[in-house]
Amino acid sequence: MFALVIYDTKKNTWIAARDSFGIKPLFIHESQKMTIISSETSTIANLVKSDFCPDSIRELRVIRKPIPDKTLYKNIQEILPGIIYSPSGKNS
């Protein structure tokens, strides 16, 4: 079980990955100014002053969890289990 980010200082690029079981969480906020990755949504929300997402709150009440790829916060997404995420958009 793992969730990780690898940063290449020479090429100034990075990738994030999460194991296929999804035991370890991994969340991301991306904007034109910055990218923040963390295992806790509250950490990101505090850094970017993110508000709660009303749609996710409704999902939480119905199925006790936000829908996959979403979180309780606006502009913070979950990196899904089994995904290798790169900022270039070539995710697998």
Coordinates of C-alpha atoms in Angstrom, one line a residue:
M1 CA 0.0 0.0 0.0
F2 CA 1.4 3.4 -1.0
A3 CA 0.7 6.9 -2.1
L4 CA 3.7 8.9 -3.3
V5 CA 5.0 11.8 -5.3
I6 CA 8.3 11.8 -7.2
Y7 CA 9.9 15.1 -8.1
D8 CA 12.6 15.3 -10.7
T9 CA 14.7 18.4 -9.8
K10 CA 16.7 18.3 -13.0
K11 CA 13.6 18.3 -15.3
N12 CA 11.4 20.2 -12.8
T13 CA 8.6 17.6 -13.3
W14 CA 6.7 15.3 -11.0
I15 CA 4.4 12.3 -10.9
A16 CA 2.0 11.2 -8.1
A17 CA 0.8 7.6 -7.7
R18 CA -1.5 5.6 -5.6
D19 CA -1.7 1.8 -5.2
S20 CA -4.7 0.0 -6.7
F21 CA -6.2 -0.9 -3.3
G22 CA -6.5 2.8 -2.4
I23 CA -5.7 2.3 1.3
K24 CA -3.5 5.3 1.5
P25 CA -5.3 8.5 0.4
L26 CA -3.9 11.2 -1.9
F27 CA -5.5 14.5 -2.8
I28 CA -4.6 17.3 -5.1
H29 CA -5.3 21.0 -5.7
E30 CA -4.2 22.5 -8.9
S31 CA -4.4 26.2 -10.0
Q32 CA -2.4 28.4 -12.3
K33 CA -0.3 29.5 -9.4
M34 CA 0.4 26.2 -7.6
T35 CA -0.1 22.5 -7.1
I36 CA -0.5 21.0 -3.7
I37 CA -0.6 17.3 -3.0
S38 CA -1.4 15.8 0.4
S39 CA -2.8 12.8 2.2
E40 CA -5.2 15.1 4.1
T41 CA -7.8 17.3 2.4
S42 CA -7.9 19.6 5.5
T43 CA -4.3 20.5 5.0
I44 CA -4.9 21.6 1.4
A45 CA -8.1 23.4 2.3
N46 CA -6.3 25.4 5.0
L47 CA -3.5 26.4 2.6
V48 CA -5.9 27.5 -0.2
K49 CA -8.8 28.6 1.9
S50 CA -11.2 26.2 0.2
D51 CA -14.9 26.1 0.9
F52 CA -17.0 23.0 1.3
C53 CA -18.6 21.7 -1.8
P54 CA -22.5 21.5 -1.5
D55 CA -22.7 18.6 -4.0
S56 CA -20.2 16.5 -2.0
I57 CA -22.1 17.3 1.3
R58 CA -25.3 15.9 -0.3
E59 CA -23.4 12.8 -1.5
L60 CA -22.1 12.4 2.1
R61 CA -25.6 12.4 3.5
V62 CA -26.8 9.9 0.9
I63 CA -24.0 7.4 0.6
R64 CA -21.7 8.5 3.4
K65 CA -18.8 9.4 1.0
P66 CA -18.2 11.9 -1.8
I67 CA -18.4 10.4 -5.2
P68 CA -15.0 9.1 -6.5
D69 CA -12.6 11.8 -7.6
K70 CA -14.3 14.4 -5.4
T71 CA -13.8 15.6 -1.8
L72 CA -15.8 17.6 0.7
Y73 CA -13.9 20.7 -0.5
K74 CA -14.2 22.7 -3.7
N75 CA -11.1 22.6 -5.9
I76 CA -9.6 19.6 -4.2
Q77 CA -9.8 16.2 -6.0
E78 CA -8.9 12.7 -5.0
I79 CA -6.3 10.9 -7.0
L80 CA -8.1 7.6 -7.5
P81 CA -6.7 4.2 -6.6
G82 CA -4.4 2.7 -9.2
I83 CA -3.7 6.0 -10.9
I84 CA -0.3 7.4 -11.9
Y85 CA -1.0 11.1 -12.2
S86 CA 1.2 13.6 -14.0
P87 CA 0.6 17.3 -14.6
S88 CA 0.9 16.8 -18.4
G89 CA -2.5 15.2 -18.3
K90 CA -1.2 11.7 -19.3
N91 CA -2.6 9.8 -16.4
S92 CA -2.8 6.0 -16.3

